[in-house]
Coordinates of C-alpha atoms and ligand atoms in Angstrom, one line a residue:
M1 CA 21.4 -40.7 -48.7
S2 CA 20.8 -42.2 -45.3
D3 CA 18.5 -45.2 -44.8
K4 CA 17.9 -44.5 -41.2
I5 CA 14.2 -44.4 -40.2
R6 CA 13.4 -41.0 -38.9
V7 CA 10.3 -39.7 -37.2
N8 CA 9.4 -36.1 -36.6
T9 CA 9.0 -35.8 -32.9
S10 CA 7.8 -32.2 -33.0
A11 CA 4.8 -33.1 -35.1
G12 CA 2.0 -30.7 -34.5
E13 CA 4.2 -27.9 -33.2
E14 CA 4.0 -24.9 -35.4
V15 CA 6.2 -21.9 -35.4
N16 CA 4.5 -18.6 -36.0
A17 CA 6.1 -17.2 -39.1
S18 CA 5.7 -13.5 -38.2
T19 CA 7.0 -13.7 -34.6
G20 CA 9.5 -16.5 -34.8
T21 CA 9.4 -19.1 -32.0
Y22 CA 6.3 -18.6 -30.1
H23 CA 5.6 -19.3 -26.5
D24 CA 2.7 -18.5 -24.2
Y25 CA 3.0 -16.3 -21.2
V26 CA 1.2 -13.9 -18.8
V27 CA 2.6 -10.5 -17.7
R28 CA 1.7 -8.8 -14.5
A29 CA 2.1 -5.0 -14.3
T30 CA 1.1 -1.9 -12.4
A31 CA 0.6 1.7 -13.6
S32 CA -0.1 5.1 -12.1
N33 CA 1.9 4.3 -9.0
G34 CA 0.0 1.2 -8.2
L35 CA -3.4 2.7 -8.6
I36 CA -3.9 0.4 -11.6
R37 CA -3.1 -3.3 -11.8
A38 CA -2.9 -5.0 -15.1
F39 CA -2.4 -8.5 -16.6
A40 CA -2.0 -9.5 -20.3
C41 CA -1.4 -12.8 -22.0
T42 CA -0.8 -14.6 -25.2
T43 CA -2.1 -18.2 -25.2
R44 CA -2.2 -19.3 -28.8
N45 CA -0.3 -22.6 -28.2
L46 CA -2.2 -23.8 -25.2
V47 CA -5.6 -22.9 -26.8
E48 CA -4.5 -24.9 -29.9
E49 CA -3.4 -27.8 -27.6
C50 CA -6.9 -27.7 -25.9
R51 CA -8.6 -27.6 -29.4
K52 CA -6.6 -30.7 -30.5
T53 CA -7.3 -32.5 -27.2
H54 CA -11.0 -32.0 -27.3
N55 CA -11.6 -31.6 -31.0
T56 CA -13.5 -28.4 -30.4
F57 CA -15.4 -26.6 -33.2
P58 CA -14.4 -22.9 -33.7
I59 CA -17.1 -21.3 -31.4
C60 CA -16.2 -23.8 -28.7
T61 CA -12.4 -23.2 -29.2
A62 CA -13.0 -19.4 -28.8
A63 CA -15.2 -19.9 -25.7
I64 CA -12.8 -22.1 -23.9
G65 CA -9.8 -20.1 -25.1
R66 CA -11.2 -16.9 -23.6
L67 CA -12.1 -18.7 -20.3
M68 CA -8.6 -20.3 -20.0
S69 CA -6.9 -17.0 -20.7
S70 CA -8.9 -15.4 -18.0
A71 CA -8.2 -18.2 -15.5
L72 CA -4.5 -17.9 -16.2
M73 CA -4.4 -14.2 -15.6
M74 CA -6.5 -14.6 -12.4
G75 CA -4.5 -17.7 -11.3
V76 CA -1.0 -16.1 -11.3
D77 CA -2.4 -13.6 -8.8
L78 CA -3.3 -16.2 -6.2
K79 CA -1.2 -16.3 -3.0
G80 CA -0.1 -19.5 -1.4
A81 CA 1.4 -22.8 -2.7
R82 CA -0.9 -25.0 -4.7
S83 CA -3.6 -22.4 -5.1
V84 CA -6.1 -23.1 -7.8
I85 CA -8.8 -21.1 -9.6
T86 CA -11.7 -22.6 -11.5
L87 CA -14.0 -20.6 -13.8
T88 CA -17.2 -22.4 -14.7
V89 CA -19.8 -21.1 -17.2
K90 CA -23.2 -22.8 -17.3
G91 CA -25.6 -21.7 -20.0
E92 CA -28.9 -22.6 -21.7
G93 CA -27.2 -22.5 -25.1
P94 CA -26.0 -25.5 -27.1
I95 CA -22.5 -25.5 -25.5
K96 CA -24.2 -26.1 -22.2
G97 CA -21.1 -25.4 -20.1
L98 CA -17.4 -24.9 -20.0
T99 CA -14.8 -25.1 -17.2
A100 CA -11.2 -23.8 -17.0
T101 CA -8.9 -24.4 -14.0
A102 CA -5.5 -22.7 -13.5
D103 CA -2.9 -22.8 -10.8
N104 CA -0.6 -20.0 -9.7
L105 CA 2.3 -21.5 -11.6
G106 CA 0.9 -21.0 -15.1
N107 CA -0.7 -24.4 -15.7
V108 CA -4.2 -24.4 -17.1
K109 CA -6.7 -27.0 -18.3
G110 CA -10.2 -26.8 -19.7
F111 CA -13.1 -28.5 -21.4
V112 CA -16.4 -27.8 -23.1
S113 CA -19.5 -29.9 -22.3
N114 CA -20.5 -29.9 -26.0
P115 CA -17.4 -29.3 -28.2
N116 CA -19.3 -29.7 -31.5
V117 CA -21.5 -26.5 -31.7
L118 CA -22.0 -24.8 -35.1
L119 CA -23.8 -21.5 -35.3
P120 CA -23.9 -18.7 -38.0
P121 CA -21.7 -15.7 -37.3
N122 CA -23.2 -13.0 -35.0
E123 CA -24.3 -9.5 -36.3
S124 CA -20.8 -8.2 -36.3
G125 CA -19.6 -11.2 -38.3
H126 CA -17.7 -12.9 -35.4
L127 CA -18.0 -16.3 -33.8
N128 CA -21.2 -16.2 -31.9
V129 CA -19.9 -17.3 -28.5
G130 CA -22.6 -15.5 -26.6
G131 CA -25.3 -17.3 -28.7
A132 CA -23.6 -20.7 -28.1
I133 CA -23.5 -20.1 -24.3
G134 CA -26.9 -18.4 -23.9
Q135 CA -28.2 -17.2 -20.6
G136 CA -26.7 -18.6 -17.4
K137 CA -24.2 -18.2 -14.7
L138 CA -20.4 -17.6 -14.3
S139 CA -18.9 -19.1 -11.2
V140 CA -15.4 -18.4 -9.8
I141 CA -13.9 -20.8 -7.2
K142 CA -10.6 -19.8 -5.6
D143 CA -8.9 -22.5 -3.6
I144 CA -6.0 -20.9 -1.8
G145 CA -5.5 -23.7 0.8
L146 CA -8.0 -22.4 3.4
R147 CA -10.6 -24.7 4.8
E148 CA -13.3 -23.3 2.6
P149 CA -12.7 -22.1 -1.0
Y150 CA -13.9 -18.6 -2.0
I151 CA -16.9 -19.0 -4.3
G152 CA -18.4 -16.1 -6.3
S153 CA -21.2 -16.4 -8.9
V154 CA -23.0 -13.9 -11.2
D155 CA -25.6 -14.0 -14.0
L156 CA -24.1 -14.0 -17.4
Q157 CA -24.4 -10.6 -19.1
T158 CA -23.7 -11.4 -22.7
G159 CA -22.1 -14.9 -22.6
E160 CA -19.1 -13.4 -24.5
I161 CA -17.0 -14.0 -21.3
A162 CA -15.1 -10.7 -21.2
E163 CA -18.2 -8.7 -20.3
D164 CA -19.3 -11.4 -17.8
L165 CA -16.0 -11.3 -16.0
T166 CA -16.0 -7.5 -15.9
Y167 CA -19.4 -7.8 -14.3
Y168 CA -18.2 -10.5 -11.9
F169 CA -15.2 -8.3 -10.7
A170 CA -17.6 -5.3 -10.2
V171 CA -20.3 -7.3 -8.3
S172 CA -18.4 -10.0 -6.5
E173 CA -15.0 -8.4 -5.8
Q174 CA -16.0 -4.7 -6.0
I175 CA -13.1 -4.0 -8.3
P176 CA -13.8 -1.8 -11.4
S177 CA -12.1 -3.7 -14.2
S178 CA -11.8 -3.8 -17.9
V179 CA -11.4 -7.2 -19.5
G180 CA -10.5 -7.9 -23.1
L181 CA -10.3 -11.4 -24.5
G182 CA -9.9 -12.8 -28.0
V183 CA -9.3 -16.0 -30.0
L184 CA -8.8 -15.8 -33.7
M185 CA -9.0 -18.9 -35.9
N186 CA -7.1 -19.8 -39.1
K187 CA -9.2 -20.8 -42.1
N188 CA -8.4 -24.5 -41.3
N189 CA -10.0 -24.0 -37.8
T190 CA -6.7 -24.1 -36.0
V191 CA -5.9 -21.3 -33.5
K192 CA -4.2 -18.3 -35.1
Q193 CA -4.1 -16.0 -32.1
A194 CA -5.4 -16.0 -28.5
G195 CA -4.9 -13.9 -25.5
G196 CA -6.3 -11.0 -23.5
F197 CA -5.9 -8.4 -20.8
I198 CA -7.4 -7.5 -17.4
I199 CA -7.0 -3.9 -16.1
Q200 CA -8.2 -3.1 -12.6
L201 CA -8.6 0.1 -10.6
M202 CA -7.5 0.1 -7.0
P203 CA -9.8 1.7 -4.4
D204 CA -7.6 4.8 -4.1
A205 CA -7.7 5.6 -7.9
T206 CA -8.3 9.3 -8.5
E207 CA -10.9 10.7 -10.9
D208 CA -8.0 11.9 -13.0
V209 CA -6.6 8.3 -13.4
I210 CA -10.1 6.9 -14.0
S211 CA -11.0 9.3 -16.8
K212 CA -7.6 9.0 -18.4
L213 CA -7.9 5.2 -18.4
E214 CA -11.5 5.3 -19.7
A215 CA -10.5 7.5 -22.6
K216 CA -7.7 5.1 -23.5
L217 CA -9.9 2.0 -23.3
N218 CA -12.5 3.7 -25.5
G219 CA -9.9 4.1 -28.3
I220 CA -8.4 0.6 -28.4
K221 CA -8.9 -2.1 -31.0
S222 CA -10.0 -5.6 -30.2
V223 CA -7.6 -8.1 -28.6
T224 CA -7.6 -10.2 -31.7
S225 CA -6.6 -7.3 -33.9
M226 CA -3.8 -6.3 -31.5
L227 CA -2.4 -9.8 -31.4
D228 CA -2.8 -10.3 -35.1
E229 CA -0.8 -7.2 -35.7
G230 CA 2.0 -9.0 -33.9
M231 CA 1.6 -7.1 -30.5
T232 CA 3.0 -8.9 -27.5
P233 CA 1.2 -8.8 -24.1
E234 CA 3.8 -6.1 -23.0
E235 CA 3.0 -4.1 -26.1
M236 CA -0.8 -4.4 -25.5
L237 CA -0.3 -2.9 -22.0
H238 CA 2.1 -0.3 -23.4
F239 CA -0.5 0.7 -25.9
I240 CA -3.2 1.1 -23.2
L241 CA -1.1 2.3 -20.2
G242 CA 2.2 3.5 -21.8
D243 CA 1.7 7.1 -20.7
M244 CA 0.6 6.2 -17.2
D245 CA 3.9 5.0 -15.7
L246 CA 3.5 1.4 -16.7
E247 CA 5.8 -1.0 -14.8
I248 CA 5.9 -4.7 -16.0
N249 CA 6.6 -6.7 -12.9
D250 CA 6.4 -10.4 -13.9
H251 CA 6.7 -12.6 -17.0
I252 CA 5.2 -16.0 -16.3
P253 CA 5.4 -18.9 -18.9
V254 CA 2.0 -20.7 -19.2
Q255 CA 0.9 -24.0 -20.6
F256 CA -2.0 -26.5 -21.1
H257 CA -1.3 -29.1 -18.5
C258 CA -3.5 -31.7 -16.8
N259 CA -2.4 -33.1 -13.4
C260 CA -4.8 -36.0 -13.4
S261 CA -3.5 -39.4 -12.1
R262 CA -4.8 -42.8 -11.4
D263 CA -5.2 -41.9 -7.8
K264 CA -7.3 -38.8 -8.6
V265 CA -9.5 -40.8 -11.0
S266 CA -9.9 -43.4 -8.3
K267 CA -11.1 -40.8 -5.8
A268 CA -13.5 -39.3 -8.4
L269 CA -14.9 -42.8 -8.9
I270 CA -15.3 -43.4 -5.2
S271 CA -17.2 -40.1 -5.0
L272 CA -19.7 -41.4 -7.6
G273 CA -21.1 -43.6 -4.8
K274 CA -21.8 -47.3 -4.3
K275 CA -24.8 -47.3 -6.7
E276 CA -22.9 -46.1 -9.7
L277 CA -19.9 -48.3 -9.0
K278 CA -22.2 -51.3 -8.6
Q279 CA -23.5 -50.8 -12.1
L280 CA -19.9 -50.6 -13.5
I281 CA -19.0 -53.8 -11.6
E282 CA -22.1 -55.7 -12.8
D283 CA -21.0 -54.8 -16.4
G284 CA -18.4 -57.6 -15.8
K285 CA -15.6 -56.1 -17.9
P286 CA -12.8 -53.6 -17.4
Q287 CA -14.0 -50.0 -17.6
D288 CA -12.1 -47.1 -19.3
V289 CA -12.5 -43.9 -17.4
F290 CA -11.6 -40.7 -19.3
C291 CA -10.4 -37.4 -17.7
D292 CA -12.7 -34.6 -18.6
Y293 CA -9.8 -32.1 -18.9
C294 CA -7.3 -34.0 -21.1
E295 CA -9.2 -37.1 -22.4
K296 CA -6.5 -39.4 -21.0
H297 CA -8.1 -42.7 -20.0
Y298 CA -7.5 -45.1 -17.1
S299 CA -8.6 -48.7 -17.2
F300 CA -10.1 -50.3 -14.1
S301 CA -10.6 -54.1 -13.8
T302 CA -13.7 -55.5 -12.1
A303 CA -11.5 -56.4 -9.0
E304 CA -10.2 -52.8 -8.8
L305 CA -13.7 -51.4 -9.1
Q306 CA -14.8 -53.7 -6.3
K307 CA -12.0 -52.2 -4.1
L308 CA -13.3 -48.7 -4.9
Y309 CA -16.8 -49.9 -4.2
D310 CA -15.7 -51.1 -0.7
N311 CA -14.4 -47.6 0.0
A312 CA -17.4 -45.8 -1.3
K313 CA -20.4 -44.6 0.7
Ligands
ZN401 ZN1 -6.4 -35.2 -17.2

């Protein structure tokens, strides 16, 4: 017997028993000779990471998991270095709002305004994400390095996020799309499965392609059932587009990652303005500032706050 002191440095990492070692990724694909574009992802680990970071209740985990999965699939499609997409949902329901930001390298971060929402299941016995979000707006901000970011905004249709994004693509980008998203919880409220797909018709799509795709989509199961049966993102797309000349073009690993820094937090503090900063200084003690996205905190002394005050407007 060894008397060395050992620690488990992989605490919290679980391996999915049914699929072996599990990692999160997005696939990008085309079908019908490029008339169809498709994305699919599995995001279980990063949604669980987000749940642990923010201590979200199941409805909130499902909502932010769906939004982060969407942001990742839309993010990998952005052109240009350091491009970033931010999806924001603001609603009248108890969650109030949620935000997910992804870059085109597969990094995503997200948070929920009120992470502790509890509601009874909806009519179909599922987590009532639509009820928790309520009526409101979905905004999409794409920053691809141009002077002005692209901003699109639509009214929420159901608050379930997939339908709202489908509506956004139709109204704001004029792209007929089908969006499927799902987050399934374990009994202990950890994340069992998460992921989704986006399938889009290009402008030249023929009636034949459209009706074939519609017939296929009418017959599919929910994303959570597909994932829970052990289907990979590739297999989900094969299931939907397998007889339409599906070509998988990219496999992009994705992760929950926040790129906050002391410098970024300082800039955010400066942008609060002199009035807010003055109140913090008058408090007379060091202030802990938490990052919304990852809960990391940065401590600022009164002298440091005074410096930021001098730079603020
Ligand atoms: Zn952060």
